Every structure is written in C-alpha cells, then in structure tokens.
Tab-separated table of C-alpha atoms in Angstrom:
chain	number	residue	atom	x	y	z
A	8	GLY	CA	33.740	34.107	-30.023
A	9	ALA	CA	35.956	32.941	-27.162
A	10	ASP	CA	38.157	30.877	-29.466
A	11	GLN	CA	38.777	33.894	-31.695
A	12	VAL	CA	39.759	36.031	-28.681
A	13	MET	CA	42.169	33.359	-27.496
A	14	ASP	CA	43.738	33.074	-30.928
A	15	THR	CA	44.197	36.856	-31.088
A	16	LEU	CA	45.784	37.008	-27.633
A	17	TRP	CA	48.055	34.110	-28.511
A	18	GLY	CA	49.027	35.873	-31.741
A	19	ILE	CA	50.223	38.995	-29.895
A	20	GLY	CA	52.255	36.945	-27.416
A	21	VAL	CA	49.854	36.921	-24.451
A	22	ARG	CA	50.183	33.635	-22.584
A	23	THR	CA	49.161	34.357	-18.984
A	24	LEU	CA	46.717	36.505	-17.051
A	25	GLY	CA	49.683	38.605	-15.979
A	26	ASP	CA	50.387	39.359	-19.641
A	27	VAL	CA	46.779	40.543	-20.024
A	28	LEU	CA	47.027	42.811	-16.983
A	29	ALA	CA	50.221	44.345	-18.392
A	30	LEU	CA	48.352	45.595	-21.479
A	31	PRO	CA	46.788	49.102	-21.506
A	32	ARG	CA	43.216	48.770	-20.176
A	33	ASP	CA	41.713	51.259	-22.649
A	34	GLY	CA	43.273	49.552	-25.646
A	35	PHE	CA	42.298	46.081	-24.361
A	36	ALA	CA	38.687	47.206	-23.874
A	37	ARG	CA	38.503	48.725	-27.365
A	38	ARG	CA	39.887	45.588	-29.017
A	39	PHE	CA	38.271	42.814	-26.976
A	40	GLY	CA	35.290	44.528	-25.399
A	41	ALA	CA	34.611	45.886	-21.929
A	42	ASN	CA	32.713	42.707	-20.972
A	43	LEU	CA	35.867	40.567	-21.048
A	44	LEU	CA	37.714	43.173	-18.979
A	45	ASP	CA	34.868	43.166	-16.431
A	46	GLN	CA	35.040	39.374	-16.171
A	47	ILE	CA	38.745	39.600	-15.386
A	48	ASP	CA	38.100	42.285	-12.760
A	49	ARG	CA	35.385	40.152	-11.116
A	50	ALA	CA	37.755	37.184	-11.022
A	51	ARG	CA	40.360	39.344	-9.261
A	52	GLY	CA	37.795	40.866	-6.876
A	53	SER	CA	38.053	44.381	-8.262
A	54	LEU	CA	34.356	44.415	-9.219
A	55	PRO	CA	31.399	42.988	-7.232
A	56	ASP	CA	30.386	39.531	-8.426
A	57	ALA	CA	26.679	39.481	-7.687
A	58	ARG	CA	25.094	36.026	-7.716
A	59	THR	CA	21.440	35.052	-7.926
A	60	LEU	CA	20.251	33.676	-4.607
A	61	PHE	CA	19.507	29.966	-4.593
A	62	VAL	CA	15.877	29.215	-3.813
A	63	ALA	CA	15.189	25.599	-2.887
A	64	PRO	CA	12.230	24.003	-4.684
A	65	GLU	CA	9.002	23.625	-2.745
A	66	ARG	CA	8.682	19.936	-3.639
A	67	TYR	CA	11.062	17.111	-4.234
A	68	HIS	CA	10.776	15.655	-7.726
A	69	GLY	CA	13.159	12.820	-8.501
A	70	GLN	CA	13.198	10.547	-11.530
A	71	LEU	CA	15.436	7.615	-12.296
A	72	GLU	CA	15.763	5.913	-15.664
A	73	LEU	CA	16.225	2.184	-15.187
A	74	PRO	CA	19.186	0.519	-16.933
A	75	ALA	CA	16.863	-2.205	-18.202
A	76	PRO	CA	13.070	-2.675	-18.262
A	77	VAL	CA	11.664	-4.235	-15.079
A	78	HIS	CA	8.793	-6.720	-15.081
A	79	GLU	CA	8.538	-7.428	-11.315
A	80	THR	CA	7.996	-4.856	-8.559
A	81	GLU	CA	10.528	-6.518	-6.254
A	82	ALA	CA	13.296	-5.648	-8.691
A	83	LEU	CA	12.470	-1.948	-8.195
A	84	LEU	CA	13.369	-1.824	-4.494
A	85	PHE	CA	17.051	-0.984	-4.980
A	86	ALA	CA	16.209	1.951	-7.249
A	87	VAL	CA	13.403	3.027	-4.899
A	88	ARG	CA	15.863	3.388	-2.031
A	89	ARG	CA	18.027	5.736	-4.071
A	90	LEU	CA	15.113	8.132	-4.581
A	91	VAL	CA	13.989	7.799	-0.957
A	92	VAL	CA	17.488	8.750	0.251
A	93	GLU	CA	17.392	11.830	-1.987
A	94	LEU	CA	13.929	12.708	-0.665
A	95	ALA	CA	15.130	12.386	2.949
A	96	GLY	CA	18.020	14.769	2.209
A	97	PHE	CA	15.610	17.271	0.680
A	98	LEU	CA	13.328	17.050	3.728
A	99	HIS	CA	16.240	17.495	6.153
A	100	GLY	CA	17.379	20.573	4.247
A	101	ARG	CA	13.965	22.198	4.557
A	102	GLY	CA	13.280	21.010	8.123
A	103	VAL	CA	10.049	19.269	7.135
A	104	GLY	CA	8.572	15.800	6.921
A	105	VAL	CA	6.555	14.365	4.056
A	106	THR	CA	2.835	13.847	4.658
A	107	ARG	CA	1.871	12.741	1.155
A	108	MET	CA	4.089	11.388	-1.582
A	109	ARG	CA	3.420	10.054	-5.063
A	110	PHE	CA	5.379	7.222	-6.607
A	111	ASP	CA	5.040	6.813	-10.390
A	112	LEU	CA	6.033	3.805	-12.460
A	113	VAL	CA	6.684	4.980	-16.008
A	114	HIS	CA	5.787	2.537	-18.786
A	115	GLU	CA	6.502	2.635	-22.492
A	116	ASP	CA	3.087	1.855	-23.969
A	117	VAL	CA	0.582	2.692	-21.190
A	118	PRO	CA	0.081	5.662	-18.844
A	119	PRO	CA	2.182	5.721	-15.666
A	120	THR	CA	1.053	3.714	-12.649
A	121	SER	CA	0.756	6.051	-9.656
A	122	ILE	CA	0.812	5.188	-5.965
A	123	VAL	CA	-0.239	7.970	-3.564
A	124	ILE	CA	0.682	7.435	0.084
A	125	GLY	CA	-0.412	9.510	3.075
A	126	LEU	CA	1.890	9.591	6.094
A	127	THR	CA	2.271	11.241	9.444
A	128	ALA	CA	5.056	13.773	8.862
A	129	THR	CA	8.303	11.801	8.567
A	130	ARG	CA	11.683	11.839	6.884
A	131	GLN	CA	12.898	8.432	8.060
A	132	ILE	CA	14.376	6.525	5.152
A	133	GLU	CA	13.513	3.045	6.428
A	134	HIS	CA	9.893	3.907	7.165
A	135	MET	CA	9.256	5.545	3.790
A	136	GLN	CA	10.905	2.631	2.005
A	137	ASN	CA	8.960	0.039	4.028
A	138	VAL	CA	5.629	1.676	3.203
A	139	LEU	CA	6.531	1.822	-0.493
A	140	ARG	CA	7.617	-1.829	-0.375
A	141	GLU	CA	4.258	-2.879	1.081
A	142	ARG	CA	2.329	-0.976	-1.585
A	143	LEU	CA	4.485	-2.335	-4.404
A	144	ALA	CA	3.983	-5.900	-3.153
A	145	GLN	CA	0.222	-5.531	-3.764
A	146	LEU	CA	0.635	-4.055	-7.248
A	147	GLN	CA	0.120	-5.838	-10.550
A	148	LEU	CA	2.183	-4.157	-13.257
A	149	PRO	CA	0.220	-3.427	-16.460
A	150	ASP	CA	3.459	-3.195	-18.450
A	151	ARG	CA	7.205	-3.260	-17.937
A	152	VAL	CA	8.676	-0.312	-16.035
A	153	GLU	CA	11.119	1.956	-17.867
A	154	ALA	CA	11.617	4.610	-15.169
A	155	ILE	CA	10.448	5.538	-11.681
A	156	ARG	CA	9.522	8.916	-10.238
A	157	LEU	CA	9.031	10.096	-6.640
A	158	VAL	CA	7.297	13.377	-5.754
A	159	SER	CA	6.671	14.931	-2.321
A	160	GLU	CA	3.172	16.329	-2.824
A	161	GLU	CA	2.643	17.621	0.724
A	162	THR	CA	5.016	18.365	3.609
A	163	ALA	CA	4.712	19.670	7.165
A	164	PRO	CA	7.200	21.195	9.646
A	165	LEU	CA	9.089	18.526	11.593
A	166	ALA	CA	11.447	19.377	14.435
A	167	GLY	CA	14.817	17.672	14.526
A	168	LYS	CA	15.203	14.875	17.091
A	169	GLU	CA	18.944	14.248	16.950
A	170	GLY	CA	20.909	14.767	20.137
A	171	GLU	CA	18.115	14.129	22.657
A	172	LEU	CA	19.511	13.687	26.187
A	173	PHE	CA	16.636	11.475	27.319
A	174	GLN	CA	14.463	9.207	25.216
A	175	GLY	CA	10.910	10.425	25.564
A	176	SER	CA	7.600	8.644	25.231
A	177	GLY	CA	7.246	10.070	21.735
A	178	LYS	CA	9.460	7.260	20.453
A	179	ASP	CA	6.819	4.657	21.313
A	180	VAL	CA	4.050	6.760	19.780
A	181	GLU	CA	6.053	7.207	16.582
A	182	ALA	CA	6.682	3.454	16.332
A	183	GLY	CA	2.965	2.766	16.790
A	184	THR	CA	2.022	5.294	14.126
A	185	GLN	CA	4.511	3.810	11.671
A	186	LEU	CA	3.140	0.315	12.332
A	187	ILE	CA	-0.383	1.516	11.496
A	188	GLU	CA	0.824	3.124	8.272
A	189	ARG	CA	2.588	-0.080	7.224
A	190	LEU	CA	-0.524	-2.141	7.966
A	191	ARG	CA	-2.617	0.219	5.861
A	192	ALA	CA	-0.102	-0.023	3.048
A	193	ARG	CA	-0.361	-3.815	3.178
A	194	LEU	CA	-4.084	-4.286	3.924
A	195	GLY	CA	-5.638	-1.180	2.364
A	196	GLU	CA	-6.505	2.324	3.530
A	197	GLY	CA	-9.921	1.312	4.885
A	198	ALA	CA	-8.775	-1.843	6.695
A	199	VAL	CA	-7.264	-0.310	9.847
A	200	HIS	CA	-9.239	1.849	12.262
A	201	ALA	CA	-8.678	3.508	15.624
A	202	LEU	CA	-11.190	4.227	18.376
A	203	THR	CA	-11.842	7.869	19.223
A	204	LEU	CA	-13.852	9.466	21.996
A	205	HIS	CA	-17.161	11.126	21.188
A	206	ALA	CA	-18.744	13.721	23.459
A	207	ASP	CA	-21.911	11.852	24.455
A	208	HIS	CA	-23.018	10.557	27.851
A	209	ARG	CA	-24.769	7.546	26.322
A	210	PRO	CA	-22.184	4.734	26.565
A	211	GLU	CA	-23.066	3.153	23.229
A	212	ARG	CA	-22.493	6.528	21.501
A	213	ALA	CA	-19.394	7.676	23.415
A	214	GLN	CA	-16.884	6.332	20.902
A	215	ALA	CA	-16.421	6.095	17.150
A	216	THR	CA	-13.983	4.622	14.675
A	217	SER	CA	-11.482	6.708	12.736
A	218	GLN	CA	-9.013	5.947	9.938
A	219	SER	CA	-6.544	8.545	11.198
A	220	ALA	CA	-3.347	7.007	12.577
A	221	GLN	CA	-2.587	10.310	14.293
A	222	VAL	CA	-5.709	10.006	16.468
A	223	LYS	CA	-4.366	6.835	18.044
A	224	ALA	CA	-1.009	8.477	18.660
A	225	GLN	CA	-2.606	11.519	20.301
A	226	ALA	CA	-4.779	9.314	22.499
A	227	SER	CA	-1.703	7.390	23.624
A	228	VAL	CA	0.118	10.613	24.521
A	229	ALA	CA	-2.900	11.872	26.469
A	230	ALA	CA	-3.170	8.605	28.419
A	231	LYS	CA	0.517	8.710	29.390
A	232	ALA	CA	0.294	12.377	30.352
A	233	THR	CA	-2.482	11.755	32.907
A	234	GLY	CA	-0.626	8.885	34.573
A	235	LYS	CA	-3.870	7.711	36.190
A	236	ASP	CA	-5.376	4.292	36.498
A	237	PRO	CA	-8.700	4.448	34.603
A	238	ARG	CA	-10.325	2.527	37.504
A	239	SER	CA	-9.281	5.289	39.966
A	240	SER	CA	-11.108	8.080	38.094
A	241	SER	CA	-14.808	8.828	38.282
A	242	PRO	CA	-17.100	7.757	36.753
A	243	VAL	CA	-15.873	4.177	36.303
A	244	ARG	CA	-16.459	2.580	32.913
A	245	PRO	CA	-16.105	-1.068	31.860
A	246	LEU	CA	-13.523	-2.157	29.315
A	247	TRP	CA	-16.017	-4.246	27.329
A	248	LEU	CA	-19.414	-2.976	26.207
A	249	PHE	CA	-21.860	-5.391	24.611
A	250	ALA	CA	-23.069	-4.592	21.106
A	251	GLU	CA	-26.602	-4.447	22.569
A	252	PRO	CA	-27.599	-4.294	26.277
A	253	ARG	CA	-28.715	-7.723	27.547
A	254	LEU	CA	-32.063	-7.940	29.284
A	255	LEU	CA	-31.764	-9.620	32.696
A	256	GLY	CA	-35.424	-10.543	32.905
A	257	ALA	CA	-35.350	-10.318	36.709
A	258	GLU	CA	-34.140	-8.220	39.628
A	259	PRO	CA	-30.345	-8.369	40.215
A	260	ALA	CA	-30.720	-10.439	43.374
A	261	SER	CA	-32.857	-13.013	41.565
A	262	ALA	CA	-30.225	-13.156	38.780
A	263	GLU	CA	-27.504	-13.848	41.405
A	264	LEU	CA	-25.991	-10.401	41.027
A	265	LYS	CA	-24.743	-8.363	43.971
A	266	LEU	CA	-24.810	-4.580	43.594
A	267	LEU	CA	-21.501	-2.971	44.624
A	268	SER	CA	-22.056	0.706	43.815
A	269	GLY	CA	-24.531	3.078	42.243
A	270	PRO	CA	-26.773	4.481	41.096
A	271	GLU	CA	-25.273	6.803	38.465
A	272	ARG	CA	-28.028	8.455	36.481
A	273	ILE	CA	-27.633	9.120	32.745
A	274	GLU	CA	-30.399	11.065	30.993
A	275	SER	CA	-29.547	12.218	27.486
A	276	GLY	CA	-30.485	12.102	23.810
A	277	TRP	CA	-33.715	14.063	23.874
A	278	TRP	CA	-32.521	16.124	20.894
A	279	ASP	CA	-31.966	13.246	18.438
A	280	ASP	CA	-34.953	10.966	19.139
A	281	HIS	CA	-32.773	8.437	21.015
A	282	GLU	CA	-33.527	9.623	24.528
A	283	VAL	CA	-32.425	7.422	27.425
A	284	GLY	CA	-33.084	7.562	31.154
A	285	ARG	CA	-31.034	5.005	33.091
A	286	ASP	CA	-29.685	4.352	36.583
A	287	TYR	CA	-26.335	2.544	36.354
A	288	PHE	CA	-24.847	0.160	38.943
A	289	ILE	CA	-21.704	-1.921	39.273
A	290	GLY	CA	-22.466	-5.514	40.251
A	291	ARG	CA	-20.724	-8.835	40.762
A	292	ASP	CA	-22.047	-12.121	39.391
A	293	ALA	CA	-21.842	-15.568	40.946
A	294	GLN	CA	-18.450	-16.226	39.300
A	295	GLY	CA	-16.957	-13.035	40.770
A	296	ALA	CA	-16.909	-10.985	37.538
A	297	GLU	CA	-17.794	-7.312	37.815
A	298	VAL	CA	-20.508	-6.161	35.422
A	299	TRP	CA	-22.185	-2.877	34.507
A	300	LEU	CA	-25.960	-2.810	34.961
A	301	TYR	CA	-28.677	-0.278	34.522
A	302	ARG	CA	-32.373	0.060	35.284
A	303	ASP	CA	-34.456	1.951	32.741
A	304	ARG	CA	-37.469	4.144	33.430
A	305	GLY	CA	-39.776	1.167	33.033
A	306	GLY	CA	-38.004	-0.680	35.851
A	307	GLN	CA	-36.357	-3.305	33.629
A	308	TRP	CA	-32.758	-4.322	34.292
A	309	PHE	CA	-30.088	-4.659	31.609
A	310	MET	CA	-26.448	-5.694	31.570
A	311	GLN	CA	-24.360	-3.457	29.294
A	312	GLY	CA	-20.719	-4.284	29.939
A	313	VAL	CA	-18.067	-6.254	31.803
A	314	PHE	CA	-15.038	-4.922	33.708
A	315	ALA	CA	-11.662	-6.515	32.965
C-alpha cells in the first residue's frame, strides 16, 4: 500500500521528490511499480494527464437534512431559500429556467409530502421562493419534517436579461405572469383564469377561459405591439357583453334608442346547430350610453352589449 511505499522510501533515505528523481528510473520501476513512476511523471507534466469531461446533470436534485424536526411549515422557509438559491445557480449554469419543480417534505413515519408547481420558465430566486411560500402556507403537515428535497422536473431555455440598455415591455408582462402564478399557488390551480380569443364570428362564442398564465402574457404583448386604440379598428366591439342578449320588445326608436351606425351582418354557426343571422347596430340610449344592438331574421331587436 501507499504507507508501505513511504516507509520503504524513508528507509533508504528518500525525503523529497528530488531524491526520487535522482534514483535510477528502471530500478525504481522494478521496486515500486511503473504506476507510481507514471503518477510522478503526470505530476511533472512529462506524461499527458487525461481527465474525464464533466457532464452537468440534466436536473437539479437538492436535499437538506434539518438540524431538528419541524412541525410548522413556516419554520421551513429559511431552509427552502437555501435550496432555491442552489437551484437558481444550476439554472444559470445551464442557461434555462424551471417550468416545473417538485418540493418534497420527508417524514419519519409516513411517505413524503410532495408539492408540484408549474411555472413560466424562470430562475428568479424571489419568485420561486414566494410561490413555494404560498403553497406551504396552505399545507397541513401529516407528520414532523425531517428533511426537505427540491427537484427541477422540467426546464426550458431562458435567455439572459442582465445588461439590458433599455427596459422593455417584457418586464411588465413578466411581473403580471408572476402575480398570476402566486395567486394560483395561494388560491388553487383552478381558481385563476384568463380570457382567450376564439375564432368565431358569433360574439358570445368569440372568447373562452384558459388556466394558462402564458396566454395572458402573450395577449398583453400582442396588444402593446399593435399600439392601436380598440375603438379605432373595425369592426367595433363593446367591452361588456351580456350573459344573454336582452329582448327590447320594440323598435329602437320606441325604446328611446338612437342608431349611430350599422348594419353589420353576422351569419354563422350553420355547422354546429347554433346558426345565427343578425344585423348589428351601435345605438345610444336616453342616458347617453352607447349600446350594441342587433335585429334577428324574425325582425326582433336585442341588446347584446354596452360600450365603456
């Protein structure tokens, strides 16, 4: 072993590496083995010292043993930050952001409690910690916590943003997306929705709800990119649509409504058994509010929305 080699060298008066190099190489190799001589040559640069390339892991997997069992989730926040900081460093090194992470609370007598969180790609320490804090605040621990574990289950490429000369509109979109994710963490995944456009000419079917925070962010970017007042584009649509069109029961003039523009004809829905045929008008009521009206094929008038 190494100790035996050292004892032998010491016994023959070898004290330094220079003393070793002064010995005959052939005799040294026969007595102590060629492997030790090769190690010395690699240390001096006489032989190539090939090293195995470092390959970074695909996922971050961090675990922290707690110094004492924890019975309340609030007491975990300090330890949580330590793992989140490590995760952020891992994400920076790979140039990605986390889109789904799993946080495990390890117990002694029951299976681990797992929290799975979906995010828009991020590596911001404060945001990840805030979302975890909101989820932990809603959690009832089944048993004391002995250790915690954080795993990045899914990641996505994320361009660096440091050193920007001008602050772009993306900052506001990112803040809005993070707010939605925090609200979902606090209120539940199904509690927060965004409106999305749906390709249908029928007004009551032209929008839908979505649970994707990214949809809201994309819609905001698109609105800022156009730079147009929605009232200046054609066709004009009201801000508020009624849940069901309201029957006027009379001609617009008899209902004290003045028609300002129209008609705009919408005929659609023949393929799904909800066919409509309507002529739309913009009108003004006696109080000066602008409303959206239509006349159906039977000649009846309905009010469907109000302009802001």
